Tab-separated table of C-alpha atoms in Angstrom:
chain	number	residue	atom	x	y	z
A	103	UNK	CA	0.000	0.000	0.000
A	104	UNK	CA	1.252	3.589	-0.644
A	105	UNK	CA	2.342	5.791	2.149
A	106	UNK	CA	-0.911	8.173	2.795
A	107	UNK	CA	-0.204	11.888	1.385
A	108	UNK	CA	-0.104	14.121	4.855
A	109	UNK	CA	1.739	17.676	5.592
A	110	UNK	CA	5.524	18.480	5.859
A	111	UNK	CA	6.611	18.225	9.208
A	112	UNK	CA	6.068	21.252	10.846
A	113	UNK	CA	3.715	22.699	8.178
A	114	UNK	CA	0.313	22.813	9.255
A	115	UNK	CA	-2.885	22.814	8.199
A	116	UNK	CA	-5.362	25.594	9.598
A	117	UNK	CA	-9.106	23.654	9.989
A	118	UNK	CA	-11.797	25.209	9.658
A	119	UNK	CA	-12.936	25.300	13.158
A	120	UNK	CA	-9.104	27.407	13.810
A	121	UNK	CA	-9.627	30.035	11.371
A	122	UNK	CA	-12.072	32.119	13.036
A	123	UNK	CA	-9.879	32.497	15.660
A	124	UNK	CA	-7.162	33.309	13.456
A	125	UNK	CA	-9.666	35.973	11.118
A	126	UNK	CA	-10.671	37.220	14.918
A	127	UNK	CA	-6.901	38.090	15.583
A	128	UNK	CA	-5.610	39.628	12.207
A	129	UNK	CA	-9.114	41.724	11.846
A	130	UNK	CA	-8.236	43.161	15.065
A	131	UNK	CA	-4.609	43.973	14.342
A	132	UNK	CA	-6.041	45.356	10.794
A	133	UNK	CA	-8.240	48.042	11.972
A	134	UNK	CA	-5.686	48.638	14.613
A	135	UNK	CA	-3.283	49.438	12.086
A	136	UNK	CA	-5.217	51.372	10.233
A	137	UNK	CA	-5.778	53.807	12.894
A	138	UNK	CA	-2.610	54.413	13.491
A	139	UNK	CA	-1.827	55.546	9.904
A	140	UNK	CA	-0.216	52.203	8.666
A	141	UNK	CA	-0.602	51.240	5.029
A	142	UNK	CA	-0.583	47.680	3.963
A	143	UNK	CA	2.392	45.995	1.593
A	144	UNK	CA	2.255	42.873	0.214
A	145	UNK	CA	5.839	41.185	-0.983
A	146	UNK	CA	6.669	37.686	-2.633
A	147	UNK	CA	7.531	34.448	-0.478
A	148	UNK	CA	10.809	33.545	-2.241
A	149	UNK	CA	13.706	35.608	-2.791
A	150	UNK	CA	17.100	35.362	-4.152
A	151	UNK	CA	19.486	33.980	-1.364
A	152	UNK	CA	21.852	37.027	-1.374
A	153	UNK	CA	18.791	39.083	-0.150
A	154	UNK	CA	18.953	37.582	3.291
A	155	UNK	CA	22.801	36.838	3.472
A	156	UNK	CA	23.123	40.355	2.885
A	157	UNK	CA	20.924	41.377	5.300
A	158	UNK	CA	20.151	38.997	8.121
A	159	UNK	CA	24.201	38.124	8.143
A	160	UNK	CA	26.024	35.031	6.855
A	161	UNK	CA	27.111	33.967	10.291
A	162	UNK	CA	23.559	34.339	11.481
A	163	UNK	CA	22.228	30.423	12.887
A	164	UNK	CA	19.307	31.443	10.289
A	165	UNK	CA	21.419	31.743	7.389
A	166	UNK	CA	23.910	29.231	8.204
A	167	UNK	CA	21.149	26.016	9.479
A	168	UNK	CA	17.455	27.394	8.801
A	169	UNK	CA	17.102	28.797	5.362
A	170	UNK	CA	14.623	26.482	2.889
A	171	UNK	CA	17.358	27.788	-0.164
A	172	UNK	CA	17.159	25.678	-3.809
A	173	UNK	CA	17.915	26.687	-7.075
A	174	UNK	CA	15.529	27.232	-9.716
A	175	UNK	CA	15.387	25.981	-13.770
A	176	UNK	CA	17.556	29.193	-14.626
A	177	UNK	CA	20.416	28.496	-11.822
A	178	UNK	CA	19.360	30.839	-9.553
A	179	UNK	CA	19.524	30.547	-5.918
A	180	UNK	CA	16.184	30.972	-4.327
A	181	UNK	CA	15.159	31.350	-0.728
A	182	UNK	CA	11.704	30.971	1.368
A	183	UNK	CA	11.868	34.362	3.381
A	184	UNK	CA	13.079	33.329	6.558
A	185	UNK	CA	11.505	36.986	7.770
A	186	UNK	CA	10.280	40.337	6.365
A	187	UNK	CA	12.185	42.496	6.765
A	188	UNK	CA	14.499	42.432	3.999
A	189	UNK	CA	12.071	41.508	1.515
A	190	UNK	CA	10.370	44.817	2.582
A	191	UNK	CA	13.470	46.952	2.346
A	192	UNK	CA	13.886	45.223	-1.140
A	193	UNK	CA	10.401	46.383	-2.028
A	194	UNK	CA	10.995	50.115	-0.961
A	195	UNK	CA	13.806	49.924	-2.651
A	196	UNK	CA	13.531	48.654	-5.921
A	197	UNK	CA	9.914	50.863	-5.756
A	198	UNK	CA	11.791	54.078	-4.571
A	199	UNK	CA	9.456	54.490	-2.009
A	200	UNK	CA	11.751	56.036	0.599
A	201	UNK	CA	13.122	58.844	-2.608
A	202	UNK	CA	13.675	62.143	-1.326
A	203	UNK	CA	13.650	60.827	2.717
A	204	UNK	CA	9.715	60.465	2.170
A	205	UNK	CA	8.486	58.699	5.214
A	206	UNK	CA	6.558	55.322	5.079
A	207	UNK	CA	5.133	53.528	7.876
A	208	UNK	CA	4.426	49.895	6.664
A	209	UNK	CA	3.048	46.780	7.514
A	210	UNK	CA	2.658	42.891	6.302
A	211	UNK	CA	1.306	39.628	7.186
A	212	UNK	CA	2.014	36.159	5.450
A	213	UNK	CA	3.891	32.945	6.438
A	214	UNK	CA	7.802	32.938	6.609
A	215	UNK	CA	10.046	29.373	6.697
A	216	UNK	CA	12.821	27.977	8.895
A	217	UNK	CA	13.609	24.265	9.242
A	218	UNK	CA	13.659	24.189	12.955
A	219	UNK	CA	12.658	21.206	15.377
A	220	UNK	CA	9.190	21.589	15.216
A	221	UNK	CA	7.554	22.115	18.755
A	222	UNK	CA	4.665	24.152	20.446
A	223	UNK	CA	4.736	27.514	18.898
A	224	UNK	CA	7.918	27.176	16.426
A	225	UNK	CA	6.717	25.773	13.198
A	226	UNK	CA	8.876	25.373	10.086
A	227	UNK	CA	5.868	27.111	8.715
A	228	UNK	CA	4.508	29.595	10.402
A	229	UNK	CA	2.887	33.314	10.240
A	230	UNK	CA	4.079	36.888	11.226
A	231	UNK	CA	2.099	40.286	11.143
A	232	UNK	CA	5.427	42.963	10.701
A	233	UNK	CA	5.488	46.691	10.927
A	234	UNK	CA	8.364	48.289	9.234
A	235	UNK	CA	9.008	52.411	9.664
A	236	UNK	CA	11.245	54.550	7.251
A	237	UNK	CA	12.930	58.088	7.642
A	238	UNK	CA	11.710	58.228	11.007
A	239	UNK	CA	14.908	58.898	13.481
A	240	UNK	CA	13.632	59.730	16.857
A	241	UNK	CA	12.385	58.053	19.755
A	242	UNK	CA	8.772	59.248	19.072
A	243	UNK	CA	8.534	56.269	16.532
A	244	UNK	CA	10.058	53.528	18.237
A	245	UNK	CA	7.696	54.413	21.486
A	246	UNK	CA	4.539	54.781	18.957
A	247	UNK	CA	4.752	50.809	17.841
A	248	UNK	CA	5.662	49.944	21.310
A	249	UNK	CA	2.044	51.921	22.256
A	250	UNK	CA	0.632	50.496	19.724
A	251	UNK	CA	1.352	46.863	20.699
A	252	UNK	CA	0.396	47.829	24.124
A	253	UNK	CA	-2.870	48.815	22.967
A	254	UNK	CA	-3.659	45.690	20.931
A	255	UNK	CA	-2.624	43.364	24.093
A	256	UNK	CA	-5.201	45.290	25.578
A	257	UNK	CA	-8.049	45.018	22.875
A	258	UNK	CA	-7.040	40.982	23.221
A	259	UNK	CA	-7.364	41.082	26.920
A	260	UNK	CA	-4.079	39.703	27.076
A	261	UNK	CA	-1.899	42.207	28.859
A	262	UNK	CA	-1.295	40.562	32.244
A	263	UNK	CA	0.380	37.807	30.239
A	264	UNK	CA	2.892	39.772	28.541
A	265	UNK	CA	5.844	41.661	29.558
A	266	UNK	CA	8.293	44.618	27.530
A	267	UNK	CA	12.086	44.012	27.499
A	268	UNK	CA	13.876	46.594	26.293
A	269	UNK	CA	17.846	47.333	25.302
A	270	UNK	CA	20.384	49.661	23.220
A	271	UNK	CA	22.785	48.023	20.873
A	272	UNK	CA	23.966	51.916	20.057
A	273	UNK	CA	25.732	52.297	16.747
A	274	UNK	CA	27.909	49.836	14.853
A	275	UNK	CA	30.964	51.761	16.158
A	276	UNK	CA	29.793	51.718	19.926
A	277	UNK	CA	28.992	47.912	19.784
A	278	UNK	CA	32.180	47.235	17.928
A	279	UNK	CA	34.153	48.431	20.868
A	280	UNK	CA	31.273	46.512	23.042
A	281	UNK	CA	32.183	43.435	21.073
A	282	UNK	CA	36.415	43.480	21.475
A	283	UNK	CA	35.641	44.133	25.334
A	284	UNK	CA	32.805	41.013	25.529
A	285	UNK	CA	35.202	38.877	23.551
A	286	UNK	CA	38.133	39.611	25.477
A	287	UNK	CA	36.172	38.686	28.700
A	288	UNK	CA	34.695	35.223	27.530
A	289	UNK	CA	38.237	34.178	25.863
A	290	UNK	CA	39.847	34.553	29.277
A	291	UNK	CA	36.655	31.893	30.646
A	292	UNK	CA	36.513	29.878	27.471
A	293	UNK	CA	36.808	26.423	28.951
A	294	UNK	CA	33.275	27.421	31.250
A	295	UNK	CA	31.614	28.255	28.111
A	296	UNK	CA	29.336	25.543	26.041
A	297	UNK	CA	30.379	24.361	22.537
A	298	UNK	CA	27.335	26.157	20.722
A	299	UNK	CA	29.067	29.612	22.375
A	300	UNK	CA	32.599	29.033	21.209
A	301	UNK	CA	31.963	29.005	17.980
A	302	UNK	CA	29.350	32.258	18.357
A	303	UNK	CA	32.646	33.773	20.152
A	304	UNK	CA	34.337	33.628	17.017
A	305	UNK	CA	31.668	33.866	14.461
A	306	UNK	CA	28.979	36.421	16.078
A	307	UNK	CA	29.822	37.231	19.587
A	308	UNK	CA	26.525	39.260	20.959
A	309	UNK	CA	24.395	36.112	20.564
A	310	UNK	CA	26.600	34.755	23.253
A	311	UNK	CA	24.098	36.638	25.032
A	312	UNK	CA	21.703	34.902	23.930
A	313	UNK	CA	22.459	31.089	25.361
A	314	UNK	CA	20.142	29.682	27.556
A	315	UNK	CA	23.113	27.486	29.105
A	316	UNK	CA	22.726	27.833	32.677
A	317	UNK	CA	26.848	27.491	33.204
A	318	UNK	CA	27.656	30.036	30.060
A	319	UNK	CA	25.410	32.267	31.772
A	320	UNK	CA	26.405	32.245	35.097
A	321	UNK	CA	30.320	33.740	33.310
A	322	UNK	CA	27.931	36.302	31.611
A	323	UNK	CA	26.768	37.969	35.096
A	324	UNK	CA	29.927	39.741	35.124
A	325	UNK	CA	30.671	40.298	31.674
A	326	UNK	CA	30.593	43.819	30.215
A	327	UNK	CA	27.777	45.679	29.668
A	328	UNK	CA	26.550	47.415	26.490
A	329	UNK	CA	25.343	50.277	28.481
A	330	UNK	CA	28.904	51.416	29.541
A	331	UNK	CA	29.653	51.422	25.396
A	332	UNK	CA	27.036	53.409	24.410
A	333	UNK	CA	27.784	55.992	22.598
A	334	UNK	CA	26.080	59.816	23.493
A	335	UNK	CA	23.521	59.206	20.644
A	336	UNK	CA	21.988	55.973	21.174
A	337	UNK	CA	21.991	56.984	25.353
A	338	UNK	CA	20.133	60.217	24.576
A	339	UNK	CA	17.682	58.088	22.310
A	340	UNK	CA	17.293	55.251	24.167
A	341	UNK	CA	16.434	57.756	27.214
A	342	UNK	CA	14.150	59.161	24.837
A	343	UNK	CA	12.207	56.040	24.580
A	344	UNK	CA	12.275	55.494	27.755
A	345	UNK	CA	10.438	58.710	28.845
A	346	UNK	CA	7.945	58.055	26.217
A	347	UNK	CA	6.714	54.993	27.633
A	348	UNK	CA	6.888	56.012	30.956
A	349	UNK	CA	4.398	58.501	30.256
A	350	UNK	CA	2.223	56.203	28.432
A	351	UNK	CA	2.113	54.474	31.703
A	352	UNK	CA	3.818	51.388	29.912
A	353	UNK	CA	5.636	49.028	31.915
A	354	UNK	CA	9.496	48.007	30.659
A	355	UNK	CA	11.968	45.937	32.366
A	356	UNK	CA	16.001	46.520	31.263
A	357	UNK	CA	17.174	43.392	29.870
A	358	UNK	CA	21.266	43.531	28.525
A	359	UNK	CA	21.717	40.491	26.976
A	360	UNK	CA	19.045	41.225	24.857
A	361	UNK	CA	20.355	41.627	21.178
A	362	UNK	CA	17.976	39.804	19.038
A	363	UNK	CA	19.423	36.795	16.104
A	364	UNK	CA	19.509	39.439	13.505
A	365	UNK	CA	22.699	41.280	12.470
A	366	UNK	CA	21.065	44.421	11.013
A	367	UNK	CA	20.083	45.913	14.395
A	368	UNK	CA	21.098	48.864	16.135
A	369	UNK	CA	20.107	51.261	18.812
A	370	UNK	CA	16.234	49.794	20.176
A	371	UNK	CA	16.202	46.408	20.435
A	372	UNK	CA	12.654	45.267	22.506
A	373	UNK	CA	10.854	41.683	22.747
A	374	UNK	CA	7.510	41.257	24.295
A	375	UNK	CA	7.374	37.882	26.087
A	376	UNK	CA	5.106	35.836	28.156
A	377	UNK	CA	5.815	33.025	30.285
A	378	UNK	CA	2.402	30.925	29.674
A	379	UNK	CA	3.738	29.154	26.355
A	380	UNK	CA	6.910	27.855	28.014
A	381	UNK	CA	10.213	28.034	26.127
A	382	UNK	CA	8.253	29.936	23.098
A	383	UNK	CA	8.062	32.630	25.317
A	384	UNK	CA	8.580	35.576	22.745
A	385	UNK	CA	5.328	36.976	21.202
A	386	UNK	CA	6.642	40.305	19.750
A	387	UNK	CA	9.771	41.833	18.988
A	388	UNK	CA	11.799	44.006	17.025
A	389	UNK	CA	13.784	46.972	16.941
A	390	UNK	CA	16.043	49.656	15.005
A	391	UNK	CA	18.151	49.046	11.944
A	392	UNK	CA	19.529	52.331	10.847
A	393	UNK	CA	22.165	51.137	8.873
A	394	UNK	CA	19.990	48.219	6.661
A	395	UNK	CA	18.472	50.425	3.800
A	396	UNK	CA	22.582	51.514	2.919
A	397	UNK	CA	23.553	48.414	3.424
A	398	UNK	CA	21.846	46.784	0.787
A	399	UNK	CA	22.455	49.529	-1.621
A	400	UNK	CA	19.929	52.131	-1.153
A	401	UNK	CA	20.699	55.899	0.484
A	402	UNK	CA	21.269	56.458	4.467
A	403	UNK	CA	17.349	55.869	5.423
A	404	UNK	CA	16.178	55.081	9.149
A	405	UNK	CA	14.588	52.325	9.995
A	406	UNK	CA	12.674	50.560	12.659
A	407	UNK	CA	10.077	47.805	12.948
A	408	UNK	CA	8.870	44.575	14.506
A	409	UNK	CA	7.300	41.047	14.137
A	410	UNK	CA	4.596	39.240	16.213
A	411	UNK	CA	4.317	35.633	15.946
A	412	UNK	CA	0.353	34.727	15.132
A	413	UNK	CA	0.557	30.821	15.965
A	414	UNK	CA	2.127	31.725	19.261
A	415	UNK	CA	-0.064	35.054	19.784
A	416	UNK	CA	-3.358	32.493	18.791
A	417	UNK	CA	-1.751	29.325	21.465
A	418	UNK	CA	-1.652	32.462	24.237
A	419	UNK	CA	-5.497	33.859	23.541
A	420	UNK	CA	-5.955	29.683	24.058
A	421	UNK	CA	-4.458	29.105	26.690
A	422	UNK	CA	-5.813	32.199	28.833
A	423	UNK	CA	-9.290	31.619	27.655
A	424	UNK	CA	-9.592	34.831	26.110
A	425	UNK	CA	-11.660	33.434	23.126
A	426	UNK	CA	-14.236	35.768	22.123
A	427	UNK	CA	-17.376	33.356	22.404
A	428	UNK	CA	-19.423	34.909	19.666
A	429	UNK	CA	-16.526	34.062	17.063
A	430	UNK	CA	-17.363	30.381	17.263
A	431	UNK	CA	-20.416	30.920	16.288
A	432	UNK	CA	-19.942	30.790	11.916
A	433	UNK	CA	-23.689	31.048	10.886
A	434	UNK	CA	-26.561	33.544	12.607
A	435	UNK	CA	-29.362	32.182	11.126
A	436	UNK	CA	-30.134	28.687	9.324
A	437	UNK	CA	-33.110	28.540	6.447
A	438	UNK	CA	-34.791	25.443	6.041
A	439	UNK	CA	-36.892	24.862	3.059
A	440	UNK	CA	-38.930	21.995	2.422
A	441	UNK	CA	-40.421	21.503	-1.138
A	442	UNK	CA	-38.867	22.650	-4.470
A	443	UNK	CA	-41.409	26.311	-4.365
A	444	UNK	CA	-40.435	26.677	-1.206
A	445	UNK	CA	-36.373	26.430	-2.047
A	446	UNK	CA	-37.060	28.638	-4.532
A	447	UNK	CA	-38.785	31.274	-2.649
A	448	UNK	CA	-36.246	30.604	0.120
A	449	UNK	CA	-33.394	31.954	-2.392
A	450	UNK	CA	-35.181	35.022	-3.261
A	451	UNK	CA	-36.296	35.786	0.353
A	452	UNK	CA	-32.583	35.241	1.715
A	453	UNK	CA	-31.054	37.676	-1.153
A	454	UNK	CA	-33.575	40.167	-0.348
A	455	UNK	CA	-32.534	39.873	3.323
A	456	UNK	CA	-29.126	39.764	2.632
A	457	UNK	CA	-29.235	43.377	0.765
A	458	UNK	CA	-31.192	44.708	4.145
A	459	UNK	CA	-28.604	43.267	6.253
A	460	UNK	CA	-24.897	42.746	4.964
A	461	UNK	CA	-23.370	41.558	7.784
A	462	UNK	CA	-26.085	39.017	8.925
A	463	UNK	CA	-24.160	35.479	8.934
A	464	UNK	CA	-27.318	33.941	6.395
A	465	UNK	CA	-27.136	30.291	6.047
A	466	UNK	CA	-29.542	27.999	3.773
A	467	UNK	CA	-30.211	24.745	3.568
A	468	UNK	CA	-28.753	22.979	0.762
A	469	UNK	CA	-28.991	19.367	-0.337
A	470	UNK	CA	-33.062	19.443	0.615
A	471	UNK	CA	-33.563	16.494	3.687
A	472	UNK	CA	-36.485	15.861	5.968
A	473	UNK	CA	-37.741	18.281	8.383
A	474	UNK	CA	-35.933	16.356	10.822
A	475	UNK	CA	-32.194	16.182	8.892
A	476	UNK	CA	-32.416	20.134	8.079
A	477	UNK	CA	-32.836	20.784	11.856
A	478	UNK	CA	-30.513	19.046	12.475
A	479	UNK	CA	-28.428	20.727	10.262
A	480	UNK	CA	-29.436	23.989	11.664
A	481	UNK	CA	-28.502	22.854	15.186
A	482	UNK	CA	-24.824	21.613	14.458
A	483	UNK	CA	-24.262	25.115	12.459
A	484	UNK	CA	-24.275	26.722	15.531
A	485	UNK	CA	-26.951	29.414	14.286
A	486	UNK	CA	-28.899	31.717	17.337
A	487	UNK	CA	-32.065	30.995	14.532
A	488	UNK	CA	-33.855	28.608	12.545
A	489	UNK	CA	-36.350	30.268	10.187
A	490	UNK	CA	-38.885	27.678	8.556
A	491	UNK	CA	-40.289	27.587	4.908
A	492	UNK	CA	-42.617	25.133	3.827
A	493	UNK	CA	-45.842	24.879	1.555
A	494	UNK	CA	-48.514	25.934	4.226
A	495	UNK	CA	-45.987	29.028	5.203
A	496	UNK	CA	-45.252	29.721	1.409
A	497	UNK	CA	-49.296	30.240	0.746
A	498	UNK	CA	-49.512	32.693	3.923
A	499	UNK	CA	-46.130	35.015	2.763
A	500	UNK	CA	-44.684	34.050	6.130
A	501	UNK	CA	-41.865	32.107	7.419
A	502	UNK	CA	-41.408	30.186	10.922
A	503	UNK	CA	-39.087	31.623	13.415
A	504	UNK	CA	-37.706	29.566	15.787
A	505	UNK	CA	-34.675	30.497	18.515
A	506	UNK	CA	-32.255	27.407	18.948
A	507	UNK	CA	-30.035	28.776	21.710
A	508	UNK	CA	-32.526	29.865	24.343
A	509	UNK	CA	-36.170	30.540	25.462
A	510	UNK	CA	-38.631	31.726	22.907
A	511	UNK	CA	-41.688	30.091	21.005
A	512	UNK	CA	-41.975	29.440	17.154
A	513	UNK	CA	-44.022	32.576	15.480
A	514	UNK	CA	-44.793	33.497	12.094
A	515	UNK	CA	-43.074	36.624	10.507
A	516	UNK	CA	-44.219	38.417	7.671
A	517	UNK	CA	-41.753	38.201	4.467
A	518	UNK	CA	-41.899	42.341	4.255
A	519	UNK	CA	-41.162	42.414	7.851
A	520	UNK	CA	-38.546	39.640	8.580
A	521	UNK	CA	-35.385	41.548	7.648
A	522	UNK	CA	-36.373	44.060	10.644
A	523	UNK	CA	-36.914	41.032	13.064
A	524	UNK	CA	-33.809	39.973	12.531
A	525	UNK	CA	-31.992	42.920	12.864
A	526	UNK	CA	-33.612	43.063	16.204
A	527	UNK	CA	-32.812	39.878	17.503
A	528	UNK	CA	-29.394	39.323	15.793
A	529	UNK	CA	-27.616	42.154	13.935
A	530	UNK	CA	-28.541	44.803	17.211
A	531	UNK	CA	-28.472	41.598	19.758
């Protein structure tokens, strides 16, 4: 027998009893961002392979283990973004969208790829909403998405659950020095350090911040710190920030190691993280990267942004029970017709209702059935209504009305006057 046809390995299928959830959360983000004067970019899901070795850094652990890189019929190497950001500095780029220092606030959403160990919330498939900012220098900007993620943990209900860390990685000049005094302190402890962080010591030194090896960490309590290499510019930003979100009445903790896996960043570097998912405990994060737009050939432009992770965002609105109830619910109403005049008449009626009320969830039978297999149809849809259309109600101009979800008799309702009931009882209730 042939092996059954099923998913790649940390690729997953969203059913649809999940995506209402998942509409729920990127709706709400949506309007969100539209508030705040964010416009919406859409970019492709494979790039060439320079694009991110250029950006992200060749010593990265995403360039060098997690990239999904091939090459095409032509020869070309191609690459399954790994993240957004550099496909969306490509885009402004190659679109000249940032000409003449215009500003452009920007955001995405679409599924990125790294072949990771699949676990709870880390998929080798899985789905970011990103906001990326250009020509924007100050500290007004970087506190404005850190609001504005504040703001949206509050429409969710989920901000008890979260927590701000924030940092400074200063300029590439400051955190050059930063790095020669780091490395010079973990050489002279090298034999305490894991394998994993000797070879970051010679390859990319910061993310030997990064290790969660309890013995490598306990040598990093008195390394250096990149707040004594700052230089006067990033500590007069960061401050900046700081102050900002302090009178936003926005709570931040000072983490240090904190330097993010991405070598493009400078200045603000800030993850939002939970500890209700376990290790997957970053929901958010993001920061400055000043020095990306030149970098990959384009003029000195600003820049500053951040990703949130949706599967992991979706697991914590799980796991805290902070399911809107009413999303569930797919269908508002369920028409059952019995006869062939009354189908027909049920098609006409429900159009005609449907142009009343656009955002009444409508659904109607299909497939015919007994009186008994159409309500029982009408049950499992989860609809608040059943409305009823047979021969005897067909002769009268009237269709049966019957609640499913609570108290209420069965009563007749005028065709003329049933769009107005059921604005009453559903689209108002």
């Amino acid at each position: 027998m042939s092996k059954s046809l099923q998913a790649i390995r940390g690729m997953n299928d969203i059913l649809p009893e999940q995506t209402p959830l998942w509409r729920y959360f990127e709706g709400t983000v949506a309007r969100l961002l539209d508030n705040y004067g964010y416009k919406q970019i859409r970019m492709p899901i494979v790039e060439f392979t320079e694009l991110f070795k250029r950006s992200i850094g060749e010593v990265t652990d995403i360039v060098e283990k997690e990239m999904y890189t091939f090459e095409d019929r032509n020869g070309d190497s191609l690459t399954l973004r790994p993240e957004g950001t550099a496909a969306c500095v490509r885009a402004v780029l190659e679109h000249g969208l940032t000409g003449a220092g215009q500003p452009q606030k920007l955001w995405y959403i679409g599924p990125m790829f790294r072949h990771e160990r699949p676990q709870k919330g880390r998929y080798r498939q899985f789905h970011q909403i990103g906001l990326e900012v250009f020509n924007i220098d100050g500290p007004d900007i970087d506190a404005e998405l850190i609001v504005l993620t504040w703001r949206l943990w509050g429409l969710l209900g989920i901000r008890d659950a979260v927590k701000l860390e924030l940092n400074s990685l200063g300029t590439s000049e400051s955190r050059g020095r930063y790095k020669v005094a780091l490395v010079e302190y973990l050489s002279a402890h090298l034999d305490k350090l894991d394998e994993d962080s000797q070879r970051r010591l010679k390859t990319n030194p910061l993310r030997v911040l990064d290790t969660k090896n309890a013995d490598t960490q306990a040598v990093l309590v008195n390394a250096p710190k990149m707040a004594d290499y700052l230089d006067d510019e990033s500590r007069i930003h960061f401050e900046g920030l700081k102050a900002r979100l302090e009178a936003a009445g926005i709570p931040f903790e000072i983490n240090t190691k904190l330097v993010r896996g991405l070598d493009y960043y400078s200045k603000t570097v800030f993850e939002w993280v939970t500890d209700k998912l376990g290790a997957q405990g970053t929901v958010c994060a993001g920061g400055r990267y000043d020095g990306l737009v030149e970098q990959m050939g384009g003029k000195p432009t600003t820049g500053v942004g951040f990703a949130m992770g949706i599967e992991r965002l979706i697991l914590l609105l799980e796991t805290l029970e902070k399911v809107p109830e009413e999303i569930s619910r797919q269908v508002d109403v369920y028409l059952c017709a019995f006869g062939e005049a009354a189908e027909l008449a049920a098609l006409a009626l429900s159009e005609k209702v449907r142009d009343q009320l656009p955002n009444l969830r409508l659904q109607v039978n299909a497939g015919a059935g007994s009186f008994k297999s159409q309500f029982k149809k009408a049950d499992k849809s989860g609809a608040l209504y059943a409305l009823i259309l047979g021969d005897d109600e067909l002769a009268q101009q009237v269709i049966g009305f019957k609640p499913l979800r609570g108290q209420g008799e069965q009563q007749n309702i005028a065709f003329d006057a049933l769009a107005a009931h059921l604005a009453t009882c559903v689209v108002q209730g």
